[in-house]
Coordinates of C-alpha atoms (C1' of nucleotides) in Angstrom, one line a residue:
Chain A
X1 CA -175.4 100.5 -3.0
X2 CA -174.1 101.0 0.6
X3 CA -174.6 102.8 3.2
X4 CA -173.7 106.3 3.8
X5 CA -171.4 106.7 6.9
X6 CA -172.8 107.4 10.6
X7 CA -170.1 110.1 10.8
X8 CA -170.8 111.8 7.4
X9 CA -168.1 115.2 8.1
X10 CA -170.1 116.8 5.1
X11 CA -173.5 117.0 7.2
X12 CA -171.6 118.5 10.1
X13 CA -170.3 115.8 12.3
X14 CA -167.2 116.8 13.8
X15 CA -164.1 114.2 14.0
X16 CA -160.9 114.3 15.8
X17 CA -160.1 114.0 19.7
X18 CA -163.4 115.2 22.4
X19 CA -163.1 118.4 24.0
X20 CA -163.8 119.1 27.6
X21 CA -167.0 120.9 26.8
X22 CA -168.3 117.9 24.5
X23 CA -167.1 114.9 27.2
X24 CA -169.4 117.1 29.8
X25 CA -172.7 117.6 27.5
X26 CA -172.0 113.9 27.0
X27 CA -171.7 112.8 30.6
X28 CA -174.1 114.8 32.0
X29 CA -176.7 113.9 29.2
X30 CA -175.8 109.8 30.1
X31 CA -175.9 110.8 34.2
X32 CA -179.4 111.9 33.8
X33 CA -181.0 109.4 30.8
X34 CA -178.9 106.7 31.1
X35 CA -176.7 105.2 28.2
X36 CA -177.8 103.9 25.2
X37 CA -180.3 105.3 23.0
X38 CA -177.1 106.3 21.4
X39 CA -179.1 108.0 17.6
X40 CA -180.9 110.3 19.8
X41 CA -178.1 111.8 22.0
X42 CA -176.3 113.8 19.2
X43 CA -179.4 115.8 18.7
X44 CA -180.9 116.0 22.4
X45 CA -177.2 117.1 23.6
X46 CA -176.3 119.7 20.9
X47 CA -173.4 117.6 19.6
X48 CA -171.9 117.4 16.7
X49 CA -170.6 114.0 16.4
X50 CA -172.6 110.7 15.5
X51 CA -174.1 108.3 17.7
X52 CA -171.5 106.1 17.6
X53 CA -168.8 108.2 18.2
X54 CA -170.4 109.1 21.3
X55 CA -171.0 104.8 22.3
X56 CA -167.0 104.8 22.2
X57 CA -166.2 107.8 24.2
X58 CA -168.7 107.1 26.8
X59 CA -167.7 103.1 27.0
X60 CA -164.0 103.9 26.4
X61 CA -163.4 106.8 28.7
X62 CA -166.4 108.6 30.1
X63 CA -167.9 105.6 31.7
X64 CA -167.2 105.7 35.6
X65 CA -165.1 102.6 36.8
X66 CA -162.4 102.4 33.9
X67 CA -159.4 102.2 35.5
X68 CA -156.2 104.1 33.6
X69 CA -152.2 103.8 33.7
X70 CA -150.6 101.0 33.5
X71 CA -151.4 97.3 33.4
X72 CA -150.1 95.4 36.3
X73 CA -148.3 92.1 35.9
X74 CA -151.3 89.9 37.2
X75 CA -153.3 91.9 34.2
X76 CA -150.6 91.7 31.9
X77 CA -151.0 87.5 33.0
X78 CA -154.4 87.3 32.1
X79 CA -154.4 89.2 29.1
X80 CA -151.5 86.6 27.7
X81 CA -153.9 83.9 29.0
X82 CA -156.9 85.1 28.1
X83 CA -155.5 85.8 24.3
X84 CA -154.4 82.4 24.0
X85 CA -157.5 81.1 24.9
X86 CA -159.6 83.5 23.0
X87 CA -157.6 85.1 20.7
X88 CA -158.0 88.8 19.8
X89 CA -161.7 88.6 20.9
X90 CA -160.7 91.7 22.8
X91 CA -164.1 92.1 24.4
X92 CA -164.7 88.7 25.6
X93 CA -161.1 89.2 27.2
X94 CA -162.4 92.7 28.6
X95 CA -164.9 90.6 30.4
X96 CA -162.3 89.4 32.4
X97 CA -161.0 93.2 33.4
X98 CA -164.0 94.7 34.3
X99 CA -161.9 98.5 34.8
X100 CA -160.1 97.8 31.8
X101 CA -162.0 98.7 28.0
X102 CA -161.4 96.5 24.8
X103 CA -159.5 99.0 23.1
X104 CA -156.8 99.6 26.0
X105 CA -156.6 96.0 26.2
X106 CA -155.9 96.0 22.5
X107 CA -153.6 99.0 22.6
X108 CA -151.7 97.5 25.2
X109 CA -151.1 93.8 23.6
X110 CA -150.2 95.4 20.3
X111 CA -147.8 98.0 21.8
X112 CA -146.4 96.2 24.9
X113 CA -147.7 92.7 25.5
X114 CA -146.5 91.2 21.8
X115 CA -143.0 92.8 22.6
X116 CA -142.2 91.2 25.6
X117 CA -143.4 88.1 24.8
X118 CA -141.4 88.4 21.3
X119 CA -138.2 89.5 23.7
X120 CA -139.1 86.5 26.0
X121 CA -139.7 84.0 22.8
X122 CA -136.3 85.2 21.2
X123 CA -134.3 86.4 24.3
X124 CA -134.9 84.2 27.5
X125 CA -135.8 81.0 25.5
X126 CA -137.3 80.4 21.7
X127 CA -140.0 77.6 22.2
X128 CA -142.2 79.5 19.7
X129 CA -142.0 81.6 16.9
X130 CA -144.3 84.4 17.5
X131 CA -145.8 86.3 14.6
X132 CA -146.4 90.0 14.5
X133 CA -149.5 89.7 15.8
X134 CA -148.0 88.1 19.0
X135 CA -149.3 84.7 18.4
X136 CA -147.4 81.5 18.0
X137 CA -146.3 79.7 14.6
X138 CA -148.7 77.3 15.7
X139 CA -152.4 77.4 14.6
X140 CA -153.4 80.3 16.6
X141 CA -156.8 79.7 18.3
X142 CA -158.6 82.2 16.2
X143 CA -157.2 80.5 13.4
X144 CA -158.6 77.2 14.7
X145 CA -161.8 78.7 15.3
X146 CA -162.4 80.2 11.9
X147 CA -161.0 76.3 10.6
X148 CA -163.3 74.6 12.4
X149 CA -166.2 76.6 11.7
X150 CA -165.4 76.1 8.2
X151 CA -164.6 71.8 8.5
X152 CA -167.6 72.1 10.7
X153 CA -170.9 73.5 9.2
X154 CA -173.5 71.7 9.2
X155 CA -176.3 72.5 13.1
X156 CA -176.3 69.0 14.1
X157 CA -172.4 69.0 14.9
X158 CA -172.6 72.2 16.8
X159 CA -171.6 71.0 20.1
X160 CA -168.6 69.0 18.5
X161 CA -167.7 72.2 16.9
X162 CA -167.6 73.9 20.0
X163 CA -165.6 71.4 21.5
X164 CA -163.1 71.1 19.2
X165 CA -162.9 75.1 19.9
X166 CA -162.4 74.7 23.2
X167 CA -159.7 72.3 22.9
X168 CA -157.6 74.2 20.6
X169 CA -157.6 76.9 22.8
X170 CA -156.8 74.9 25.4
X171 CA -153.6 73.1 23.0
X172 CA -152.8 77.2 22.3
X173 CA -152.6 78.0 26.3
X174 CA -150.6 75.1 26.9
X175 CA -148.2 76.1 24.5
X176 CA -148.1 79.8 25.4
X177 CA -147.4 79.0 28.7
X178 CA -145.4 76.0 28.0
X179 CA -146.4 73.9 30.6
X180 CA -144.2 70.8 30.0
X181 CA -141.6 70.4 32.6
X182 CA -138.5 70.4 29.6
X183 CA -139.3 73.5 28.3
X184 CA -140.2 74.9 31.7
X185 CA -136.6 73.8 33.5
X186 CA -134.8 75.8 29.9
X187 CA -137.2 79.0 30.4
X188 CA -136.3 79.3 33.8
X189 CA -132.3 79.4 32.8
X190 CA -132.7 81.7 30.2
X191 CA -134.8 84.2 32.1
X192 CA -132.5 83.9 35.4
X193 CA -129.5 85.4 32.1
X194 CA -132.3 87.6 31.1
X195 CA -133.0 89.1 34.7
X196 CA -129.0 90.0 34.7
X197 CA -128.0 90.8 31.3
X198 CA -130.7 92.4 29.9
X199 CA -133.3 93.8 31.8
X200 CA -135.6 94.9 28.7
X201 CA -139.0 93.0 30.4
X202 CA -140.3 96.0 32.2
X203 CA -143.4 95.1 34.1
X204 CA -144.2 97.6 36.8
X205 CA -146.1 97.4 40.0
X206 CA -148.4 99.7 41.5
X207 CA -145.1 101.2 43.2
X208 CA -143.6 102.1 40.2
X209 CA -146.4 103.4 38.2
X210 CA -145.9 106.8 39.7
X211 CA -142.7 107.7 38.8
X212 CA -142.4 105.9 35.3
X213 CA -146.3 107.8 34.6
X214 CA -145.7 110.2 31.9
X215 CA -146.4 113.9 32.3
X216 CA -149.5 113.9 30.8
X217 CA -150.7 110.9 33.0
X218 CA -149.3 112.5 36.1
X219 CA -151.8 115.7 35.4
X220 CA -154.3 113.7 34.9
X221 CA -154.3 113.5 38.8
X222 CA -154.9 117.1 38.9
X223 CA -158.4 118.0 40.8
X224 CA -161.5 118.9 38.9
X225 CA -161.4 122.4 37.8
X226 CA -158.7 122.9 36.0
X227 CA -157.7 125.2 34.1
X228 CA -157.6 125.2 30.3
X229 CA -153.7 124.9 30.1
X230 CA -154.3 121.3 32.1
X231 CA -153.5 119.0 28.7
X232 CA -157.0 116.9 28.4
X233 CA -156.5 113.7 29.7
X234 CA -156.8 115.1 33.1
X235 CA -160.3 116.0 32.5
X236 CA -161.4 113.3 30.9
X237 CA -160.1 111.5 34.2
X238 CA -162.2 114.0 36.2
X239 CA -165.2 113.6 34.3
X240 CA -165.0 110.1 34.9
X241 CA -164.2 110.9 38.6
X242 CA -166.9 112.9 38.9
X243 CA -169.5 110.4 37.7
X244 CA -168.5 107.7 40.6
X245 CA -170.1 110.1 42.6
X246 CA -170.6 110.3 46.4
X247 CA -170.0 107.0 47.4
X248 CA -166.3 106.9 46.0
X249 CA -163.8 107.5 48.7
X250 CA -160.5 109.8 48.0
X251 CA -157.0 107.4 48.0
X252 CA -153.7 108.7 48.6
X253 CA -153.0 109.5 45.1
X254 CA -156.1 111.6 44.8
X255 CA -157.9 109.2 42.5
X256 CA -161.1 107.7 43.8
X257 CA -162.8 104.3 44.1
X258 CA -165.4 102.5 45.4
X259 CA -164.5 100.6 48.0
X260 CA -164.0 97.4 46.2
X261 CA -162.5 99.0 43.2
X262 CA -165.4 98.1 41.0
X263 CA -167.9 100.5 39.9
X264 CA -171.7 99.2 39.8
X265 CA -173.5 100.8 36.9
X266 CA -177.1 100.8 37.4
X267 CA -178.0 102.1 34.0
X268 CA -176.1 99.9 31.6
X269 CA -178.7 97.1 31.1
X270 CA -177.3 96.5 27.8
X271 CA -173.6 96.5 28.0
X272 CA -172.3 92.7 27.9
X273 CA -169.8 93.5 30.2
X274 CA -171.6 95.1 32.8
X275 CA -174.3 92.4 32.7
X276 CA -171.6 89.5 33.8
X277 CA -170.6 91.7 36.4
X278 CA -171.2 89.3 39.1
X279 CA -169.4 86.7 37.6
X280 CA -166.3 88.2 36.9
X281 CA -166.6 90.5 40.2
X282 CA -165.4 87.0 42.3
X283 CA -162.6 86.3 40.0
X284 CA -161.6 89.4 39.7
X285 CA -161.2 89.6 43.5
X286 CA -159.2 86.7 43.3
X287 CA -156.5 88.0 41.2
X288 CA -156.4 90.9 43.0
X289 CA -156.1 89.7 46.1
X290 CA -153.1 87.3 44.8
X291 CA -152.1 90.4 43.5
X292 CA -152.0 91.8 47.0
X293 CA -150.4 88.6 48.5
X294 CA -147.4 88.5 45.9
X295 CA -144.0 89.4 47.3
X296 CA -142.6 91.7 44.6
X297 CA -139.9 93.4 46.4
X298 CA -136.7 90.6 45.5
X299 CA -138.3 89.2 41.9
X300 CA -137.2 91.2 39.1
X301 CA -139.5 91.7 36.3
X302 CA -138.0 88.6 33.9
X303 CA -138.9 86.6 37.0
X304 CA -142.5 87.6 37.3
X305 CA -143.0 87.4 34.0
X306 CA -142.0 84.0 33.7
X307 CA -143.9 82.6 37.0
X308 CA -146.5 83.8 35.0
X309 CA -146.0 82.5 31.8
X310 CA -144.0 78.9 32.6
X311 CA -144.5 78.5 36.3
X312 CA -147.5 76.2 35.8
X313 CA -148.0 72.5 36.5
X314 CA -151.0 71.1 36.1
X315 CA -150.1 68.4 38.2
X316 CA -149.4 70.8 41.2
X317 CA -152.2 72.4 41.5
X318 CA -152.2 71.9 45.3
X319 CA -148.8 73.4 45.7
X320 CA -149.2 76.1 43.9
X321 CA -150.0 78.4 46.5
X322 CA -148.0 77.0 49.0
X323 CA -144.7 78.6 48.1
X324 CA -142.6 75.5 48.7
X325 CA -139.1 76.8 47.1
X326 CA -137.9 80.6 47.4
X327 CA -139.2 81.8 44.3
X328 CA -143.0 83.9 44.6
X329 CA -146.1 81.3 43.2
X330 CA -148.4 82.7 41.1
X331 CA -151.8 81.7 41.9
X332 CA -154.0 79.9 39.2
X333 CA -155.5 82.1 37.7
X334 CA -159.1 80.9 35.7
X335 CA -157.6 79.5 32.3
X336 CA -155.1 78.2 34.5
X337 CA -157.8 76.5 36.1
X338 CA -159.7 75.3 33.0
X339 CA -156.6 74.1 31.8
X340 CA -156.1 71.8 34.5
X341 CA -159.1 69.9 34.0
X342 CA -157.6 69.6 29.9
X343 CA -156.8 66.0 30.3
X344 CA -159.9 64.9 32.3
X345 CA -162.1 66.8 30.1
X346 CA -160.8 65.4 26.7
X347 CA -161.3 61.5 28.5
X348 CA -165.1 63.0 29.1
X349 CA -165.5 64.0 25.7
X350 CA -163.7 60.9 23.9
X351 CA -166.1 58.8 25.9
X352 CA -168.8 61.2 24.3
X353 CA -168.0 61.1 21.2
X354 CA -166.7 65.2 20.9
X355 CA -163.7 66.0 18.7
X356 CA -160.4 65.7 20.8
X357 CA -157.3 67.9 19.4
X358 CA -156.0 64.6 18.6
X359 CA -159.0 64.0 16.2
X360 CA -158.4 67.4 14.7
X361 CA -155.1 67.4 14.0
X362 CA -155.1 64.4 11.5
Chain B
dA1 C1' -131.2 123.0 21.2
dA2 C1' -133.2 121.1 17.3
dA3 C1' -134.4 117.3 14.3
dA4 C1' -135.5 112.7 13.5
dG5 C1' -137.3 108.5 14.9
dA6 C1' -140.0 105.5 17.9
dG7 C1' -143.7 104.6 20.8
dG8 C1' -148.3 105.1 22.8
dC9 C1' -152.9 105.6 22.4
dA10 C1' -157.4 107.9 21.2
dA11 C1' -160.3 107.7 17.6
dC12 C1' -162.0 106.2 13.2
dC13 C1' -163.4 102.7 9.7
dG14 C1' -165.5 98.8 8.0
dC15 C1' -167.9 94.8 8.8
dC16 C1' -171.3 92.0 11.1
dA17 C1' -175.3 90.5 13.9
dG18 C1' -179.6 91.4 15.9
dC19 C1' -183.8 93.7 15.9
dG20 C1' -188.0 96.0 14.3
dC21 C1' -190.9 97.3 10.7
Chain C
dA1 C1' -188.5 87.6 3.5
dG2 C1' -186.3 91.7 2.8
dC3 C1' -184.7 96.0 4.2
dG4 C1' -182.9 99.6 7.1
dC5 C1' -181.1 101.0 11.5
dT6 C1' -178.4 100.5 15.6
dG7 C1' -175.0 98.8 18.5
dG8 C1' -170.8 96.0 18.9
dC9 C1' -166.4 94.5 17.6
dG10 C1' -161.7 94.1 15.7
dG11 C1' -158.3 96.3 12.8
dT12 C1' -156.1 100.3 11.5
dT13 C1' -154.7 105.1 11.3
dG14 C1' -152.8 109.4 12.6
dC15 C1' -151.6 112.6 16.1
dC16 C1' -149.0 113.6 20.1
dT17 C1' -145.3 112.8 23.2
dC18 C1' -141.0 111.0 24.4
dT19 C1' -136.4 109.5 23.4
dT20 C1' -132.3 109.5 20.9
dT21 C1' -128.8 111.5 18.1

DNA sequence: AAAAGAGGCAACCGCCAGCGC
DNA sequence: AGCGCTGGCGGTTGCCTCTTT
């Protein structure tokens, strides 16, 4: 039978990109009620789309705290973690980015983040063969998830199951950021000849983001009130501006913040992400305070990128931080972290009975 | 300057899970 | 228990902009 479609164009519902007029009945209908309730706000605001398209617009760009332009390289490290870990679960890694929505995450590993780390696979060293989808020839962990819910059905192996998870994705981290010291010593030759030859990892700072912003993006800085030759974006940044309200305070660039960058949302009981706010507020401030601490000025891009992705011993966790050689340490960041315990954990679990990786793989 | 191609991203689509009736 | 509705999620599409020729 089936269901007709929420967004059913023959009963009225327009499609195609919001205009400024609908983003503000939108915004100001949430600003007053609240989101969620999402069936009832087509027909209390007047507008012609369907519930759900006005969910996404209001969690993708309306909603105050979203952060816009581009990734930096500690968010470009944690997405790369993160995937590994969780695959394309691109809301559980949102989690992680509180300013950051699922589908910009999503946009930006399928349009940037699966390219360098192709270029970096094929260019600066070729431990793995990455797929189009960005993950490795090896069982990816979504992959191994869907595998081991299959092998493993039946409720009283539950926990094994979501042990075995947790150690594939653990096995997929490692490998992604190839931790073993053979592989780490060749990646680090092959990205000092990427640094000079080729140049083609671009990962910019907060520095840069100005002048490699497009046009469009650059507008977007334009103040509230525009006029109606200002292309979109720039009001859909307003809007969201305009929604942080009074406590925001104006930075340099004209955009505004809170004073910790993070927006609390007093209305959005049922929004996963806002709900683990508190939890991924700390670490959050971790990266970006390691963010802050980093000494960008004399790494090139190729370099970053691989302190992020190869710059990792598990066995030197204490001298991480302590910048012991003249190239800039990453800090851990949280998978980092929960890969470190990998080997203590899996002596744990053997001594529990859980599924190791080893068990899995025969 | 114009056309073609490539890239980026907002929005849509289909599926699924949870919930209430 | 079954059904319908809603919200959430991941994959995909198509338009717009930028770059190259």
């Amino acid at each position: 039978m089936g269901r007709p479609p929420l967004c059913d164009t023959k009963i009225g519902m327009k499609k195609g990109p919001w205009t400024p007029e609908e983003d503000i009945l939108l915004a100001t209908y949430i600003q007053q009620h609240g989101p969620g309730n999402w069936k009832s706000i087509p027909t209390s605001t007047g507008l012609l789309r369907c519930s759900k398209s006005c969910r996404l617009r209001w969690t993708n760009y309306l909603r105050p705290g979203i952060k816009r332009g581009e990734f930096t390289e500690q968010e470009e490290s944690l997405i790369i973690h993160l995937q590994a870990v969780l695959g394309n679960r691109w809301a559980a890694i949102a989690s992680y980015l509180p300013q950051r929505t699922d589908n910009d995450i999503k946009n930006h590993w399928n349009t940037h983040l699966t390219k360098k780390l192709r270029k970096v696979q094929t260019g600066c060293g070729d431990e793995h063969d990455f797929n189009r989808d960005g993950s490795t020839s090896s069982p990816s962990p979504s992959t191994n998830l869907d595998q081991t819910r299959t092998i493993v059905g039946s409720k009283g192996q539950w926990e094994r199951s979501l042990q075995t998870n947790a150690d594939m994705a653990r096995q997929a981290l490692y490998e992604v950021i190839s931790i073993d010291h053979t592989t780490h010593h060749k990646s680090t030759t092959n990205f000092s000849s990427c640094s000079t030859s080729t140049a083609s990892i671009s990962i910019h700072d907060n520095s840069s983001y100005n002048n490699s912003m497009p046009n469009r993006k650059q507008q977007a800085l334009a103040p509230l009130a525009t006029t109606s030759t200002t292309p979109y974006v720039s009001d859909t940044e307003n809007i969201s501006r305009w929604l942080q309200g009074s406590n925001s305070t104006t930075t340099t660039e004209g955009t505004k913040h809170n004073h910790q960058g993070f927006v609390h949302h007093q209305h959005h009981n049922n929004d996963d992400i806002l709900s683990s706010e508190t939890a991924f507020e700390s670490f959050y401030r971790l990266c970006s305070s390691s963010t802050t601490t980093q000494t960008t000025t004399n790494v090139s891009d190729c370099d970053l990128l691989e302190q992020n992705l190869f710059n990792y011993d598990p066995s030197k966790e204490g001298s991480q931080s302590s910048g012991s050689n003249n190239t800039t340490q990453v800090p851990l960041s949280m998978p980092e972290k929960w890969l470190l315990d990998y080997d203590t954990l899996q002596e744990d679990h053997q001594q529990a009975g859980f599924l190791t990786l080893a068990d899995t793989a025969d």
